[in-house]
Amino acid sequence: MFSELSIESKYFYHNSLSFIMLIVWLFVFIKGYSLKDDKLKYQISNLIIIFCLSQELLESIHHIFLDSNVVFSVQRDLPFLQFCQIGFYFSIICIFLSRNYIPNKKYPYFQFLFDCSFILGFSGAFQGIITPDLLNIDNIIEVVCVQLQHSLIILNLIWLMTAYNYRLKFRGVCLTYLFINLIVPFALIFNSLLGPNSNGDYANYFYVNELPKIDNFFLNFVSQYSSPDYIFYIQPIIIIYFLMLYIPFGIWSKFKKN
């Protein structure tokens, strides 16, 4: 269980679990749309929250205490400090709050949580599943946890859209864009203050100092630039990507009005 896997085995387990989660997404999609029992919806929401948090707890325990190949460092291993993780926890919070959602009453911060989790979570999760970074992953537990960290974000978003009828709003796209750009300067300062760990690895929270080492269509446009220059060059790509995510929802909103 803790033995190091070959790169081929890592991708095999990752792809196998991705296929299983694809079936789970489909089940959650159908169940969310067809479910009319509010009590059962509440219970399923609780199960999703518990499973998500349990996965995070397992990953933390394994990473800090069980994996002898990993030396915990504040420069690399603090939780909640990547955009996809923010999306993940925002989606959990949104599910938690929406369990007691009152129909026809608006809660703007609920919507912001969904919008932010969709844009940050879906984009990071989808790319993390399609182009996983498994080079620094050692064993099967880490492979499972990394895959679930991404696929559970999508599961949460599917549940929020089907069971609680959330839809991405254009205002939320704008606020999320503003939100991530407000984080960036603080992340640069925070990473600089932390400096390198005992292995000489510098802090890279929110990937503001170095892009992830993956073959990604969008990141390849700015991979030749160093930090912080690529942060400026990536802005048009972020805007285009965010708008691409919104287009299906904008079309759906227009269709419903007509």
Short mmCIF file of N, CA and C in Angstrom, two decimals, residues 40-54 95 99 155:
data_model
loop_
_atom_site.label_atom_id
_atom_site.label_comp_id
_atom_site.label_asym_id
_atom_site.label_seq_id
_atom_site.Cartn_x
_atom_site.Cartn_y
_atom_site.Cartn_z
N LEU A 40 -34.43 13.35 2.28
CA LEU A 40 -33.41 12.51 1.65
C LEU A 40 -32.31 13.37 1.03
N LYS A 41 -32.72 14.49 0.45
CA LYS A 41 -31.73 15.42 -0.13
C LYS A 41 -30.78 15.92 0.96
N TYR A 42 -31.34 16.22 2.12
CA TYR A 42 -30.55 16.67 3.27
C TYR A 42 -29.56 15.58 3.68
N GLN A 43 -30.01 14.34 3.73
CA GLN A 43 -29.16 13.22 4.15
C GLN A 43 -28.05 12.95 3.15
N ILE A 44 -28.39 13.01 1.85
CA ILE A 44 -27.36 12.80 0.83
C ILE A 44 -26.32 13.92 0.88
N SER A 45 -26.78 15.13 1.11
CA SER A 45 -25.85 16.26 1.25
C SER A 45 -24.88 16.03 2.40
N ASN A 46 -25.40 15.53 3.51
CA ASN A 46 -24.54 15.24 4.66
C ASN A 46 -23.52 14.15 4.32
N LEU A 47 -23.95 13.12 3.59
CA LEU A 47 -23.04 12.05 3.21
C LEU A 47 -21.93 12.57 2.30
N ILE A 48 -22.28 13.44 1.37
CA ILE A 48 -21.28 14.02 0.48
C ILE A 48 -20.26 14.82 1.27
N ILE A 49 -20.74 15.64 2.21
CA ILE A 49 -19.84 16.46 3.03
C ILE A 49 -18.92 15.57 3.86
N ILE A 50 -19.48 14.55 4.49
CA ILE A 50 -18.67 13.65 5.33
C ILE A 50 -17.62 12.93 4.49
N PHE A 51 -18.02 12.45 3.31
CA PHE A 51 -17.07 11.74 2.46
C PHE A 51 -15.94 12.67 2.01
N CYS A 52 -16.28 13.89 1.62
CA CYS A 52 -15.26 14.85 1.18
C CYS A 52 -14.26 15.16 2.29
N LEU A 53 -14.78 15.41 3.49
CA LEU A 53 -13.90 15.74 4.61
C LEU A 53 -13.09 14.53 5.06
N SER A 54 -13.68 13.34 4.96
CA SER A 54 -12.95 12.12 5.32
C SER A 54 -11.78 11.89 4.37
N ILE A 95 -22.81 23.43 -0.12
CA ILE A 95 -23.73 22.30 0.13
C ILE A 95 -24.24 22.35 1.56
N ARG A 99 -28.42 23.05 2.47
CA ARG A 99 -29.30 21.98 3.00
C ARG A 99 -30.57 22.56 3.59
N LEU A 155 -18.20 16.38 -8.53
CA LEU A 155 -19.38 15.75 -7.92
C LEU A 155 -20.18 16.77 -7.11
#
